[in-house]
Amino acid sequence: KVHLGEIHLAFNSSMCVFNTVSFSHLTAMQSQVKLLLLATGAAAMVLMMERRRRRREEEEKAAQERSLKQADSSSREDVLNAIGDMLTPEAMAPFLGEEEKQQEVEPKEDRGQAPERVEERGCCQSSNGEESHACACQEQSSGENAARSRNLGLPKKEYIRMKKAGLLPQRVPKKNAQEEKSKHGNERSAEGTMIICYGSQTGNAENFAKDLYEDASEKGFKVGIISLASPDFLEKARHALDSSPVFVFITSTWTDGTPPPSCSSFFSWLQQDSCKLELDFNNVKFTVFGLGNSEYAANFCKAARDLDDRLVALGGKRVCARGEEDDYSPSIFGSWKDSLWVSQGARLMGNSVQFIQEDSDEESTSSAQEEDDLDDMLQGEEGGTCGSKADLEDLEDLGKIASRGKEEKEGVVTLRGKPKKMLNPSLEASLTKQGYKLVGSHSGVKLCRWTKSMLRGRGGCYKHTFYGIASYQCMEATPSLACANKCVFCWRHHKNPVGTSWRWETDDPQFLVDGFVSKHRAMIKEMRGLPGVIPERLEEADTVRHCALSLVGEPIIYPHINKFINLLHEQSISTFLVSNAQFPSQMENLVPCTQLYVSIDASNAEELKAVDRPLFSDFWERFLECIDILDRKGQRTVFRLTLVKSFNMSEVEGYANLIRRGRPDFVEIKGVTFTGGKKPQLGMSNVPWHAEVVSFASQICKMVDDEYEIASEHAHSCAILLANKKFKRGSDWYTWIDYPKFFELVRSGQPFTSLDYMTKTPEWAVYGRGIPGDGGFDPAEIHYRKGDSRTSTPMSSRPDTPSSMR
């Protein structure tokens, strides 16, 4: 039967109204009431009843959880005893029948009235009330009391019922204090669920997420990890809400403060008002950690900041202050993680966590004040950040977070009044893994693959074909690993630091020169056991004749760059310096080098911003100023164009205008090199064919009033050399360099021009005159293909070898 009882329904066409509802009947009558309401066309009332029932269950569950948290958790035994004190018969009366109440009352009276039991038993005390010797009755009574103590003071029947209902925690054996404390902390931490969501383009944010994942797992949290680029992210997040997790968002920032392109779909969805219909943000507990570089000024960690603000606006609950990792400042990730653990109710204890109790009436005022201070630190006045420009006070539990106060003196920005090292341990490890030999605190040298190739007689790089450099005597180095751009085609995968000014410890230039040469020679010696190495070349390679200052970074910002170049010239080491055209004042003051390059990665501001991703907001103005300065330089100058399909090959006329403006001696046009990597930003579809590069160069020649011609090519490097016709005498080209003459001119101290140290280009290196199909490959070398066992002969014994290379 369906007992309507106190439920009175008043029907009015399409709706019904509850006058009174007795929820005590609702659970048992749920299915019948649903059928009745559906039959009357009032389906909306079913939803209302279910919501009320669910709300009541949640309130009851929350009340139980609050009761458990208020218990004394100094040890497991204390927790169980505290629960037993709360679950008194009086408190349980509403849940017990009449017989059960009577069973509960009787043991209470027994425990409180021992004399009556004495009269009944007649064997525990003498007639005068004095205690007699122990007896079986006394032993039985003590056994009952022990059993009742184990049952938390409840009757056995009710204890079993409560235990089956899940209202009592499982008993754990008593252990020593230290072991109990550790076990207690792990058990409590395991109750927490954490979902780590990362937005990454190059893998940096993903690495931070994995680090947090491992740390949280060790501390006992139930952890999940999701990429914001995942197409089923929303489904996973919605499913995870059932366990009331904390969402930890870790994201980097892309160009102009935008989110990583791989995660654009998620961030776009989040900005839509309809997202609130797809996910209940009122139940989302979250925190955000951003990655960026403060050199980007207003765009520093902007994606993370916008995400944080948006989640709050949607109704999310921030559980921990936002963290912001700055490439320049000391890492705050470790301290931010500590604040995250504390925000989840855990106090740091070595490598483990212990859960913090809520303040009780017995706790001291100082303890309450300490927790208030901790809460202020975690949330800030208005949410705040951990590691933002506002200084954070040092806390014993959280460690020290470096202040971001900056001072500027003599052009060097310092942290806490003292410059820091450019390379941190993680960056050193990353660069070392890539084959760099680090020198000092901000410099490095690396052995080029073309050096190895020419040591074995298998051909040199394009600089050998274009300018007559012996690749096996070339040293690739940089006095500054930092750069002002984050180019999409960077072959160093953005592992080097970035900066708009020099703000690091500065090594002496003599120290750098000695370190470069020493470590380069050490790498050359390692080639002794390499199959096919020509002994004569290996011996000559011990003498460095050329330094390519194009390894990585922006060498021109090194404060002692002029002295550094002069030291190389004193050792008869020629210099090819490459700049990204973002530091006009340094370029203006630069001493003569053998050949000065400017990277021309785009023909207009929009494309340059997309390709180079510069730090400077006035990057285009700086770019044009450097081009104007290049026109005033008397030594050899070069425009280097790196072509990336779908990025910067559309505006040929724009490049021609820049060439007319800067009037460089040479223009190197090279197709981008695919560098692979875990998450490459470019694919093989972005790499142009050599024929496309040749066609691009031909178009430029037509647009610059025939002042330039294609002088040489190196098909293996997908590179073309355009030369100003002033380097052409009749039908002969003079693109090669007379290196001894250059050093003579430098030491003279007199002004000189690029025409003063040019020399004739051999026929095989001139475009269209070499062996058909060789594409500028030196005929004195051997084309090597995998599986080819042919050997080479020393270059010095071959004809047509310039004396400057012997």
Short mmCIF file of N, CA and C in Angstrom, two decimals, residues 110 113-132 135 137-138 141:
data_model
loop_
_atom_site.label_atom_id
_atom_site.label_comp_id
_atom_site.label_asym_id
_atom_site.label_seq_id
_atom_site.Cartn_x
_atom_site.Cartn_y
_atom_site.Cartn_z
N ASP A 110 24.85 -0.58 35.60
CA ASP A 110 25.77 -1.55 36.18
C ASP A 110 27.11 -0.93 36.44
N GLN A 113 26.91 1.63 39.46
CA GLN A 113 26.44 1.22 40.77
C GLN A 113 27.04 -0.12 41.15
N ALA A 114 28.29 -0.13 41.45
CA ALA A 114 28.99 -1.35 41.83
C ALA A 114 28.46 -1.98 43.10
N PRO A 115 28.06 -1.22 44.16
CA PRO A 115 27.58 -1.84 45.40
C PRO A 115 26.39 -2.76 45.19
N GLU A 116 25.42 -2.37 44.29
CA GLU A 116 24.26 -3.23 44.05
C GLU A 116 24.70 -4.55 43.47
N ARG A 117 25.66 -4.51 42.57
CA ARG A 117 26.18 -5.75 41.98
C ARG A 117 26.84 -6.59 43.05
N VAL A 118 27.43 -5.94 44.03
CA VAL A 118 28.07 -6.69 45.11
C VAL A 118 27.04 -7.48 45.90
N GLU A 119 25.88 -6.83 46.18
CA GLU A 119 24.84 -7.51 46.94
C GLU A 119 24.29 -8.69 46.18
N GLU A 120 24.11 -8.51 44.81
CA GLU A 120 23.58 -9.61 44.02
C GLU A 120 24.57 -10.77 43.97
N ARG A 121 25.82 -10.43 43.72
CA ARG A 121 26.82 -11.48 43.57
C ARG A 121 27.25 -12.00 44.94
N GLY A 122 27.44 -11.07 45.89
CA GLY A 122 27.78 -11.48 47.24
C GLY A 122 29.16 -12.03 47.40
N CYS A 123 30.06 -11.75 46.45
CA CYS A 123 31.39 -12.33 46.57
C CYS A 123 32.51 -11.37 46.25
N CYS A 124 32.18 -10.12 45.96
CA CYS A 124 33.21 -9.16 45.57
C CYS A 124 33.65 -8.29 46.73
N GLN A 125 32.75 -8.09 47.73
CA GLN A 125 33.10 -7.26 48.87
C GLN A 125 32.58 -7.90 50.15
N SER A 126 33.18 -7.54 51.26
CA SER A 126 32.72 -8.04 52.56
C SER A 126 31.53 -7.21 53.03
N SER A 127 30.97 -7.62 54.11
CA SER A 127 29.77 -6.93 54.61
C SER A 127 30.06 -5.52 55.05
N ASN A 128 31.29 -5.25 55.47
CA ASN A 128 31.60 -3.89 55.89
C ASN A 128 32.03 -2.98 54.75
N GLY A 129 31.89 -3.48 53.48
CA GLY A 129 32.21 -2.65 52.32
C GLY A 129 33.64 -2.73 51.88
N GLU A 130 34.48 -3.47 52.59
CA GLU A 130 35.89 -3.57 52.18
C GLU A 130 36.02 -4.58 51.05
N GLU A 131 37.00 -4.29 50.19
CA GLU A 131 37.20 -5.15 49.01
C GLU A 131 37.80 -6.48 49.43
N SER A 132 37.26 -7.53 48.93
CA SER A 132 37.76 -8.86 49.23
C SER A 132 38.77 -9.29 48.20
N CYS A 135 38.08 -12.66 42.64
CA CYS A 135 37.28 -13.85 42.42
C CYS A 135 36.89 -13.95 40.96
N CYS A 137 34.01 -13.67 39.75
CA CYS A 137 33.05 -12.61 39.43
C CYS A 137 33.76 -11.34 39.01
N GLN A 138 34.82 -11.01 39.74
CA GLN A 138 35.57 -9.79 39.44
C GLN A 138 36.26 -9.91 38.09
N SER A 141 33.66 -9.43 35.42
CA SER A 141 33.29 -8.03 35.28
C SER A 141 34.34 -7.25 34.52
#
